[in-house]
Amino acid sequence: MSQKQNIQLPEGSVEKQTTTLNLGPTHPATHGVFQNILEMDGERIVDAVPTIGFIHRAFEKIAERRPYYQITTLTDRLNYCSSPINNMGWHMTVEKLIGATLPKRVEYLRVIIMELARIADHLVCNSVIGVDTGAFTGFIYVFEFREMIYEIFEEVCGSRLTTNMGRIGGFERNFSDIAFQKINNFLKTFPKAMKDFETLFNRNRIFMERTMGVGGISAERALNYGFTGPNLRACGIDYDMRTAHPYSGYQDFDFSIPVGTTGDVYDRFLVRNEEIWQSVSLIQQAMTKIADLDPTIYHADLPNFYLPLKEDVYTKMEALIYHFKIVMGETELPVGEVYHGVEGGNGELGFYLISDGGRSPYRLHFRRPCFIYYQAYPELVKGSMLSDAVVTMSSLNLIAGEIDA
Amino acid sequence: MTLTNEFIEQKLEGKFADQVSNFILHYDILTFETPVENNLKVLTFLQDDAELGFTYLNDLTAVHYPDRIGEELAVVYMLQNIKTSTRIRLKVFTPIIKPDVFTASNLFLTANWLEREAYDFFGVNFVGHPNLIRIMNVDEMDYFPLRKEYPLEEQTRIDKDDDMFGR
């Protein structure tokens, strides 16, 4: 400080009046590894420069060396708050490439899992908005139900966070009775907790003052920035992959797309809450639909791609041959380019796959929703207070694993 | 009026004649090519035309084809008409020795980081980009890692034979 005072500035020059502040890379309020270099005028933000790439793992390069069925584990680690959606999205991309059609029951089971994952994702995001505005109760309250969802995942596939769930053509095993019991139990107990959660926040004066008019963006700008998911719908555009490009039997379901108006933090919060209710309804519908279907079907008849049961490999000739071909990468794959997008927890998660007929993709590009809309962050926070920057960041549902890929 | 692929193709050919080529339907997405110096004209037309209305840039990425001499790098744009949910894909090819492509970041704000990503991994030089620096990798890196000349496996290994295990 003393040195600075000794500097003689030329007559008429203006000294820098703003303060540079590093928000991140490791900051408890960023909920992930990303840095924002904020330029502060007092407590107002005049500029923000996001820096990303701290946990870049070169998934697109690794995928060029892996057989298709081993890429599922890479997709887990994109948006790890809702990894089953990523897994299913990848399976559907490959199924689109090979032209497979799936039995209805498999599609509906996938809908159940994807909607559970969406609920888990939205619960994390919305309750963390609460934490960042100083309301810890809601977070503790709904995490019990996120735990229940993870127990369902555990029952279905054996793991909780990075699920590696399902295979190309279906699921690796049928849902057990306990899994269905757990889903039914969740459907029975969760709505009450969700109502309580909404009662805590939705009309809470403190919460509303903190979030309304903060981090808003117009529909036009949001579209130009490539927003998708709840963040785009909060601006009033009813673009949802589940209805715009239906996949996995979503066209058979009856559900609505909630939209907001101003695109601010409060609207994003409300849109996510309403989507949770829609997801609950979708799971209920799917449970009713699968009750009439053959309960033994859990994968499509795709012997070239779907690994046979281990006991069949040891006892049946065909199963042994297919097992060998799949594991050694001898399966014939079509040459072509395919893009498949799914509605992930935070937006359109797309897989752009170029196949040259080899055992691994020629090129695989992940369209990661939060990588694309994170570049709007400076515009969202300019002119607002430092505490708004934190709550805007958590309301965008940014997942470092997905941004960096 | 529905936006059919035939209509899009006619409209583009009516405007650009032989400057747009190789119309092909890859699964559900109409794909076509244009010379690299033409990309902004086509993108602007697609965006501004009232009937086409491809105002949403869904995805932008690059692909490296080392065997296509003189046009090794492809930049792939995927656009969407958000009202009718119609998608199209535009490709431009550029030589790897001078990979200059005009930036689309003035038309679509989405393109800003996506082009930085394509630059970071493939070295596509987006002419006119406001801030063309590396986004994922360290700034000191002096190569473009997703190009095909950098194999993933360690080159000293001899136990993995490509003839046996595919690519």
XYZ file of C-alpha atoms in Angstrom:
572
model
C 0.000 0.000 0.000
C 2.776 2.374 0.943
C 4.531 1.714 -2.356
C 1.393 2.386 -4.318
C 0.957 5.775 -2.692
C 4.420 6.798 -3.846
C 3.596 6.266 -7.511
C 3.234 9.597 -9.229
C 0.489 9.304 -11.811
C 0.597 11.682 -14.766
C -1.724 14.638 -14.573
C -5.283 13.816 -15.569
C -4.904 10.023 -15.495
C -7.545 7.872 -13.873
C -6.607 5.237 -11.340
C -8.323 1.846 -11.460
C -11.281 2.130 -9.126
C -12.471 -1.459 -9.187
C -11.347 -4.474 -7.205
C -10.575 -7.840 -8.731
C -12.075 -10.754 -6.847
C -11.559 -14.442 -7.496
C -14.728 -16.435 -6.943
C -13.402 -19.965 -7.150
C -11.882 -22.304 -8.369
C -12.324 -23.772 -4.885
C -14.985 -21.791 -3.164
C -17.722 -23.351 -1.021
C -20.417 -21.462 -2.914
C -19.431 -22.459 -6.432
C -20.347 -26.132 -5.820
C -17.755 -27.323 -8.261
C -14.393 -26.452 -9.686
C -14.798 -23.310 -11.698
C -13.363 -19.881 -11.349
C -14.929 -16.505 -11.891
C -12.719 -13.458 -11.971
C -15.079 -10.717 -10.870
C -14.401 -7.033 -11.287
C -16.100 -5.343 -8.347
C -17.090 -1.743 -7.811
C -17.812 -1.816 -4.104
C -20.229 -4.704 -3.882
C -21.497 -4.348 -7.459
C -20.182 -6.589 -10.185
C -19.060 -4.730 -13.276
C -17.523 -7.642 -15.130
C -17.059 -11.373 -14.794
C -14.693 -13.682 -16.645
C -15.423 -17.387 -16.197
C -12.503 -19.772 -16.463
C -13.234 -23.457 -16.968
C -11.340 -26.628 -17.708
C -9.972 -27.470 -14.274
C -11.252 -31.037 -14.411
C -11.092 -31.637 -18.145
C -10.624 -35.359 -18.761
C -10.647 -35.574 -22.584
C -13.683 -37.846 -22.791
C -14.075 -37.210 -26.496
C -10.541 -38.461 -27.135
C -10.874 -41.437 -24.793
C -14.146 -42.394 -26.514
C -12.318 -42.754 -29.833
C -10.462 -45.734 -28.424
C -13.249 -47.474 -26.537
C -15.878 -49.923 -27.734
C -19.409 -48.554 -27.661
C -20.477 -50.392 -24.536
C -17.548 -48.983 -22.560
C -18.399 -45.360 -23.295
C -21.364 -45.506 -20.913
C -19.011 -45.084 -17.977
C -17.688 -41.865 -19.502
C -21.180 -40.407 -19.782
C -21.783 -41.068 -16.073
C -19.196 -38.493 -15.270
C -20.703 -35.665 -17.274
C -23.695 -34.537 -15.238
C -23.141 -36.745 -12.224
C -26.287 -35.496 -10.500
C -28.396 -37.382 -13.029
C -26.080 -39.950 -14.573
C -28.826 -42.437 -15.577
C -30.164 -39.880 -18.079
C -26.704 -39.634 -19.634
C -26.410 -43.425 -19.749
C -29.802 -43.848 -21.406
C -29.038 -41.030 -23.826
C -25.883 -42.791 -24.939
C -27.639 -46.154 -25.320
C -30.367 -44.499 -27.369
C -27.746 -42.876 -29.620
C -26.197 -46.240 -30.418
C -29.636 -47.826 -30.824
C -30.498 -45.079 -33.306
C -27.274 -45.808 -35.194
C -27.982 -49.526 -35.466
C -31.694 -48.968 -36.063
C -32.963 -50.942 -33.097
C -36.515 -50.735 -31.838
C -37.097 -51.452 -28.190
C -39.962 -53.214 -26.454
C -42.410 -50.835 -24.811
C -41.625 -52.118 -21.350
C -37.951 -51.254 -21.702
C -38.832 -47.749 -22.849
C -41.168 -47.226 -19.904
C -38.633 -48.589 -17.425
C -36.190 -46.098 -18.877
C -38.731 -43.325 -18.436
C -39.111 -44.278 -14.772
C -35.352 -44.187 -14.215
C -34.825 -40.987 -16.175
C -37.593 -39.168 -14.343
C -36.252 -40.341 -10.984
C -32.862 -38.989 -12.014
C -34.460 -35.707 -13.061
C -36.137 -35.396 -9.663
C -32.809 -36.063 -7.932
C -31.069 -33.486 -10.135
C -33.715 -30.804 -9.569
C -33.813 -31.512 -5.832
C -30.072 -30.941 -5.562
C -30.227 -27.746 -7.582
C -33.265 -26.216 -5.906
C -32.275 -27.098 -2.374
C -28.800 -25.688 -3.003
C -30.363 -22.409 -4.109
C -31.940 -22.479 -0.646
C -28.589 -23.127 1.006
C -26.981 -20.254 -0.875
C -29.717 -17.895 0.220
C -29.277 -19.009 3.823
C -32.134 -21.491 4.154
C -30.535 -24.787 5.090
C -33.686 -26.604 6.233
C -35.069 -27.450 2.818
C -31.781 -28.950 1.724
C -31.679 -31.395 4.638
C -35.359 -32.120 4.175
C -35.342 -33.215 0.542
C -31.992 -34.979 0.599
C -33.685 -37.832 2.406
C -35.665 -38.399 -0.784
C -32.649 -38.055 -3.029
C -31.200 -40.833 -0.891
C -34.324 -42.921 -1.581
C -33.846 -42.379 -5.314
C -30.229 -43.478 -5.027
C -31.368 -46.586 -3.203
C -33.652 -47.368 -6.135
C -30.676 -46.944 -8.513
C -28.649 -49.190 -6.252
C -31.365 -51.829 -6.399
C -31.597 -51.608 -10.194
C -27.941 -51.456 -11.189
C -25.784 -51.785 -8.085
C -24.330 -48.309 -7.869
C -25.555 -44.917 -6.794
C -23.820 -41.906 -8.253
C -21.977 -43.005 -11.382
C -24.511 -45.606 -12.293
C -23.370 -47.155 -15.598
C -26.975 -48.275 -15.831
C -28.459 -50.243 -18.677
C -26.907 -51.668 -21.796
C -27.339 -51.065 -25.499
C -30.788 -52.558 -26.030
C -32.169 -52.464 -22.529
C -31.188 -53.108 -18.947
C -28.534 -55.469 -17.693
C -31.062 -57.219 -15.448
C -34.751 -57.035 -14.745
C -36.093 -54.764 -12.021
C -36.500 -56.743 -8.823
C -39.670 -56.719 -6.722
C -37.776 -54.719 -4.117
C -36.997 -52.091 -6.736
C -40.690 -51.704 -7.533
C -41.501 -51.599 -3.835
C -38.958 -48.850 -3.371
C -40.350 -46.867 -6.317
C -43.897 -47.217 -4.939
C -42.723 -46.220 -1.499
C -41.017 -43.177 -2.974
C -44.144 -42.192 -4.901
C -46.192 -42.496 -1.723
C -43.966 -40.503 0.629
C -42.299 -37.966 -1.637
C -45.277 -35.718 -2.585
C -45.848 -34.670 1.011
C -42.189 -33.727 1.480
C -42.195 -31.859 -1.815
C -45.269 -29.912 -0.716
C -43.516 -29.001 2.509
C -40.435 -27.965 0.568
C -42.538 -25.700 -1.633
C -44.309 -24.264 1.401
C -40.926 -23.409 2.879
C -39.770 -21.490 -0.175
C -42.325 -20.524 -2.786
C -44.027 -17.663 -0.954
C -41.237 -17.052 1.530
C -40.699 -13.291 1.563
C -36.960 -13.507 2.310
C -36.407 -16.061 -0.436
C -38.454 -14.068 -2.939
C -36.554 -10.866 -2.198
C -33.274 -12.670 -2.698
C -34.194 -14.340 -5.969
C -36.763 -12.260 -7.861
C -35.232 -10.090 -10.552
C -31.809 -11.625 -10.004
C -29.908 -13.170 -12.878
C -32.724 -12.634 -15.358
C -32.389 -12.985 -19.120
C -34.823 -12.348 -21.955
C -36.098 -15.191 -24.120
C -34.362 -13.817 -27.214
C -30.965 -13.571 -25.552
C -31.395 -16.972 -23.943
C -32.074 -18.557 -27.330
C -29.110 -16.814 -28.870
C -26.936 -18.061 -26.024
C -28.153 -21.615 -26.636
C -29.985 -22.089 -23.351
C -31.913 -25.316 -22.952
C -33.749 -27.081 -20.194
C -35.353 -25.399 -17.189
C -33.223 -22.287 -17.682
C -34.716 -21.687 -21.126
C -38.226 -22.595 -20.030
C -37.964 -20.071 -17.199
C -37.716 -17.412 -19.927
C -41.049 -18.521 -21.356
C -40.082 -20.838 -24.222
C -41.694 -24.262 -24.041
C -38.827 -26.115 -25.676
C -38.391 -29.537 -24.180
C -36.637 -32.437 -25.874
C -39.259 -34.836 -24.556
C -41.938 -33.194 -26.708
C -39.884 -31.510 -29.449
C -38.017 -34.696 -30.400
C -39.762 -37.469 -28.469
C -37.682 -40.482 -27.517
C -38.121 -43.564 -25.368
C -41.903 -43.509 -25.611
C -42.460 -40.046 -24.131
C -45.108 -39.479 -26.793
C -47.318 -42.007 -24.963
C -47.413 -39.925 -21.804
C -49.562 -37.052 -20.713
C -47.556 -34.270 -19.142
C -47.156 -30.522 -19.401
C -44.131 -28.277 -19.810
C -44.001 -25.567 -17.157
C -42.704 -22.187 -18.321
C -41.742 -18.994 -16.536
C -41.797 -15.400 -17.701
C -38.776 -13.375 -16.605
C -36.054 -16.015 -16.642
C -34.689 -14.989 -13.253
C -33.554 -17.200 -10.387
C -37.026 -17.359 -8.870
C -38.583 -18.495 -12.150
C -35.954 -21.168 -12.628
C -36.665 -22.394 -9.129
C -40.422 -22.545 -9.748
C -40.030 -24.236 -13.138
C -37.863 -26.952 -11.582
C -40.347 -27.484 -8.772
C -43.187 -27.900 -11.233
C -41.075 -30.250 -13.343
C -40.588 -32.417 -10.269
C -44.379 -32.744 -10.004
C -44.593 -33.588 -13.698
C -41.891 -36.208 -13.234
C -43.797 -37.768 -10.340
C -46.857 -37.958 -12.560
C -44.785 -39.478 -15.403
C -43.438 -42.180 -13.093
C -46.962 -42.979 -11.896
C -48.195 -43.236 -15.490
C -45.254 -45.452 -16.432
C -45.894 -47.713 -13.460
C -49.514 -48.128 -14.581
C -48.441 -48.798 -18.158
C -45.899 -51.496 -17.339
C -48.389 -53.317 -15.109
C -50.118 -54.591 -18.286
C -46.923 -55.629 -20.066
C -44.992 -58.874 -19.951
C -42.899 -58.557 -16.762
C -40.053 -60.723 -18.074
C -38.986 -58.377 -20.871
C -36.151 -56.076 -19.918
C -34.077 -55.867 -23.081
C -34.519 -55.925 -26.826
C -33.610 -58.909 -28.949
C -30.247 -57.613 -30.167
C -27.882 -60.579 -29.931
C -25.134 -58.689 -31.791
C -24.967 -55.949 -29.179
C -26.567 -57.131 -25.987
C -24.257 -59.352 -23.918
C -25.844 -62.767 -23.279
C -26.315 -64.156 -19.788
C -23.200 -65.717 -18.370
C -24.781 -69.143 -17.844
C -25.854 -69.129 -21.493
C -22.300 -68.357 -22.562
C -21.139 -71.541 -20.869
C -23.949 -73.734 -22.152
C -25.092 -72.411 -25.542
C -23.056 -72.145 -28.722
C -24.730 -68.995 -30.135
C -24.412 -67.137 -26.842
C -20.709 -67.992 -26.714
C -20.178 -66.727 -30.268
C -22.018 -63.468 -29.658
C -20.263 -62.980 -26.356
C -16.911 -63.374 -28.061
C -17.853 -61.065 -30.910
C -19.118 -58.311 -28.632
C -16.160 -58.441 -26.282
C -13.583 -58.597 -29.077
C -15.282 -55.828 -31.055
C -16.088 -57.935 -34.091
C -19.657 -56.682 -34.410
C -20.621 -55.061 -37.702
C -21.693 -51.462 -37.196
C -23.289 -49.191 -39.766
C -21.269 -46.293 -41.149
C -22.988 -42.993 -40.544
C -23.549 -39.892 -38.525
C -26.157 -39.721 -35.854
C -27.217 -37.078 -33.382
C -29.435 -37.885 -30.481
C -30.463 -35.489 -27.775
C -32.175 -36.189 -24.503
C -33.630 -33.808 -21.970
C -31.011 -33.999 -19.261
C -31.352 -32.569 -15.804
C -30.176 -29.173 -16.955
C -30.912 -29.099 -20.657
C -30.426 -30.804 -23.966
C -27.684 -33.378 -23.671
C -26.735 -34.373 -27.196
C -24.454 -37.038 -28.589
C -23.030 -36.408 -32.054
C -21.569 -39.706 -33.126
C -19.668 -40.390 -36.337
C -19.158 -44.057 -36.999
C -16.800 -45.412 -39.640
C -17.839 -48.979 -38.956
C -15.038 -49.625 -36.483
C -15.468 -50.938 -32.970
C -15.194 -47.465 -31.468
C -16.556 -44.107 -32.670
C -14.597 -42.148 -35.255
C -15.633 -38.999 -33.473
C -17.951 -38.432 -30.558
C -18.998 -34.976 -29.477
C -21.030 -34.304 -26.378
C -23.366 -31.331 -26.567
C -23.207 -30.404 -22.908
C -25.987 -28.023 -21.923
C -24.227 -26.207 -19.116
C -21.018 -25.728 -21.080
C -23.074 -23.824 -23.623
C -25.159 -21.682 -21.303
C -22.416 -20.941 -18.799
C -20.986 -18.399 -21.250
C -24.007 -16.211 -20.521
C -22.956 -15.920 -16.887
C -21.179 -12.526 -17.184
C -24.306 -11.061 -18.739
C -26.509 -12.516 -15.997
C -24.520 -11.078 -13.110
C -23.356 -7.718 -14.465
C -24.673 -4.942 -12.273
C -25.806 -7.196 -9.458
C -24.375 -7.739 -5.987
C -21.754 -10.309 -5.028
C -24.299 -12.419 -3.153
C -26.471 -12.474 -6.305
C -23.559 -13.904 -8.285
C -23.497 -16.889 -5.942
C -27.217 -17.547 -6.103
C -27.288 -17.054 -9.891
C -24.543 -19.620 -10.249
C -26.368 -22.232 -8.201
C -29.653 -21.533 -9.994
C -28.081 -22.312 -13.389
C -27.468 -25.896 -12.252
C -23.847 -25.863 -13.370
C -22.070 -29.176 -13.036
C -18.296 -28.905 -13.377
C -18.022 -32.451 -14.704
C -20.327 -31.609 -17.560
C -18.791 -28.242 -18.403
C -15.316 -29.690 -18.672
C -16.166 -33.102 -20.145
C -46.711 -24.746 -43.351
C -44.431 -27.569 -42.414
C -40.737 -27.235 -42.990
C -39.830 -30.258 -45.085
C -36.329 -31.251 -46.058
C -37.207 -30.900 -49.753
C -38.384 -27.346 -49.174
C -35.176 -26.429 -47.324
C -33.080 -27.974 -50.076
C -34.956 -26.126 -52.847
C -34.791 -22.868 -50.983
C -31.036 -23.147 -50.437
C -30.368 -24.203 -54.008
C -32.505 -21.348 -55.260
C -30.425 -18.886 -53.303
C -26.918 -20.323 -53.541
C -27.147 -22.513 -56.688
C -24.057 -24.734 -56.857
C -22.475 -23.220 -53.742
C -24.396 -25.694 -51.602
C -23.927 -29.377 -52.304
C -24.025 -32.950 -51.045
C -27.513 -32.878 -49.579
C -27.880 -36.115 -47.676
C -30.211 -37.277 -44.956
C -28.197 -38.684 -42.042
C -30.849 -40.478 -40.009
C -33.241 -37.630 -39.201
C -31.043 -34.644 -40.010
C -30.539 -33.065 -43.431
C -26.827 -32.486 -43.954
C -25.183 -30.369 -46.637
C -21.896 -28.717 -47.440
C -20.752 -25.327 -48.587
C -17.312 -23.903 -49.446
C -15.519 -22.573 -46.406
C -15.559 -18.914 -47.475
C -19.338 -19.152 -47.852
C -20.265 -20.299 -44.372
C -21.412 -16.960 -42.990
C -23.582 -16.216 -46.026
C -25.391 -19.535 -45.659
C -25.724 -19.214 -41.879
C -27.061 -15.663 -42.162
C -29.563 -16.740 -44.786
C -30.727 -19.679 -42.695
C -31.088 -17.421 -39.681
C -32.759 -14.437 -41.342
C -35.105 -16.068 -43.829
C -38.623 -15.860 -42.426
C -39.692 -19.224 -43.822
C -36.611 -21.133 -42.714
C -36.012 -19.466 -39.365
C -33.047 -21.506 -38.170
C -32.372 -19.081 -35.370
C -30.965 -21.544 -32.869
C -27.434 -22.920 -33.078
C -27.671 -26.284 -31.430
C -24.140 -27.488 -31.704
C -20.841 -26.656 -33.328
C -17.856 -28.932 -33.497
C -14.944 -29.954 -35.667
C -13.871 -33.299 -37.120
C -10.474 -34.314 -38.439
C -10.291 -36.455 -41.584
C -6.579 -36.973 -42.249
C -7.284 -38.857 -45.483
C -9.127 -36.014 -47.195
C -6.103 -34.188 -48.600
C -6.670 -30.438 -48.858
C -9.795 -30.463 -46.688
C -8.692 -32.266 -43.562
C -10.722 -30.343 -41.023
C -14.505 -30.175 -41.048
C -16.478 -27.673 -39.014
C -19.992 -28.940 -38.352
C -22.846 -26.606 -37.444
C -26.169 -27.959 -36.282
C -29.025 -25.502 -36.441
C -32.588 -25.789 -35.321
C -35.825 -24.048 -36.041
C -37.073 -23.809 -32.512
C -40.742 -23.483 -33.499
C -41.017 -26.527 -35.731
C -38.140 -28.451 -34.107
C -36.512 -29.001 -37.507
C -32.785 -29.561 -37.480
C -30.195 -29.248 -40.206
C -26.481 -29.747 -40.273
C -24.013 -27.655 -42.248
C -20.459 -28.729 -42.931
C -17.535 -26.733 -44.186
C -14.146 -28.245 -44.962
C -10.857 -26.453 -44.583
C -7.226 -27.438 -45.252
C -5.194 -28.205 -42.152
C -2.245 -26.061 -43.238
C -4.439 -22.941 -43.274
C -7.550 -23.736 -41.230
C -9.278 -20.358 -41.503
C -13.043 -20.267 -41.001
C -15.083 -17.119 -40.463
C -16.502 -16.972 -36.966
C -20.215 -17.419 -36.372
C -20.013 -15.839 -32.939
C -21.465 -12.582 -34.238
C -24.589 -14.406 -35.404
C -24.963 -16.814 -32.503
C -23.583 -16.095 -29.047
C -23.576 -19.869 -28.547
C -20.748 -20.143 -31.019
C -18.331 -18.171 -28.863
C -17.258 -20.945 -26.511
C -18.005 -23.741 -28.957
C -15.576 -22.185 -31.427
C -13.008 -21.778 -28.690
C -13.446 -25.464 -27.958
C -13.021 -26.383 -31.632
C -9.904 -24.202 -31.756
C -8.537 -25.747 -28.576
C -8.869 -29.316 -29.783
C -8.504 -29.054 -33.567
C -6.747 -25.768 -34.193
C -9.452 -24.324 -36.413
C -8.645 -20.628 -36.729
C -11.945 -18.765 -36.471
C -11.283 -15.473 -38.223
C -12.860 -12.553 -36.388
C -13.531 -14.363 -33.141
C -13.416 -11.882 -30.228
C -11.419 -14.077 -27.871
C -9.893 -17.096 -29.587
C -7.884 -18.665 -26.763
C -7.762 -22.164 -25.324
C -10.711 -23.046 -23.141
C -10.097 -26.505 -21.648
C -6.379 -27.122 -22.031
C -3.528 -25.129 -20.544
C -2.504 -22.021 -22.431
C 1.060 -23.294 -22.907
C -0.057 -26.302 -24.945
C 1.425 -26.181 -28.446
C -0.596 -28.869 -30.218
C -4.227 -29.707 -30.872
C -4.971 -32.961 -29.068
C -8.099 -34.240 -30.813
C -6.401 -34.417 -34.195
C -5.952 -37.958 -35.383
C -2.148 -37.824 -35.430
C -2.131 -38.014 -31.644
C -3.119 -41.561 -30.781
C -4.525 -42.155 -27.337
C -2.457 -45.205 -26.510
C 1.132 -44.906 -25.547
C 3.181 -45.567 -28.681
C 5.843 -47.637 -26.962
C 3.381 -50.405 -26.136
C 3.621 -53.459 -28.322
C 1.164 -55.748 -26.540
C -1.859 -54.126 -28.163
C -1.964 -55.011 -31.834
C -4.352 -52.924 -33.906
C -4.921 -55.771 -36.371
C -6.286 -57.839 -33.550
C -8.142 -55.266 -31.511
C -9.567 -52.880 -34.082
C -8.771 -49.202 -34.028
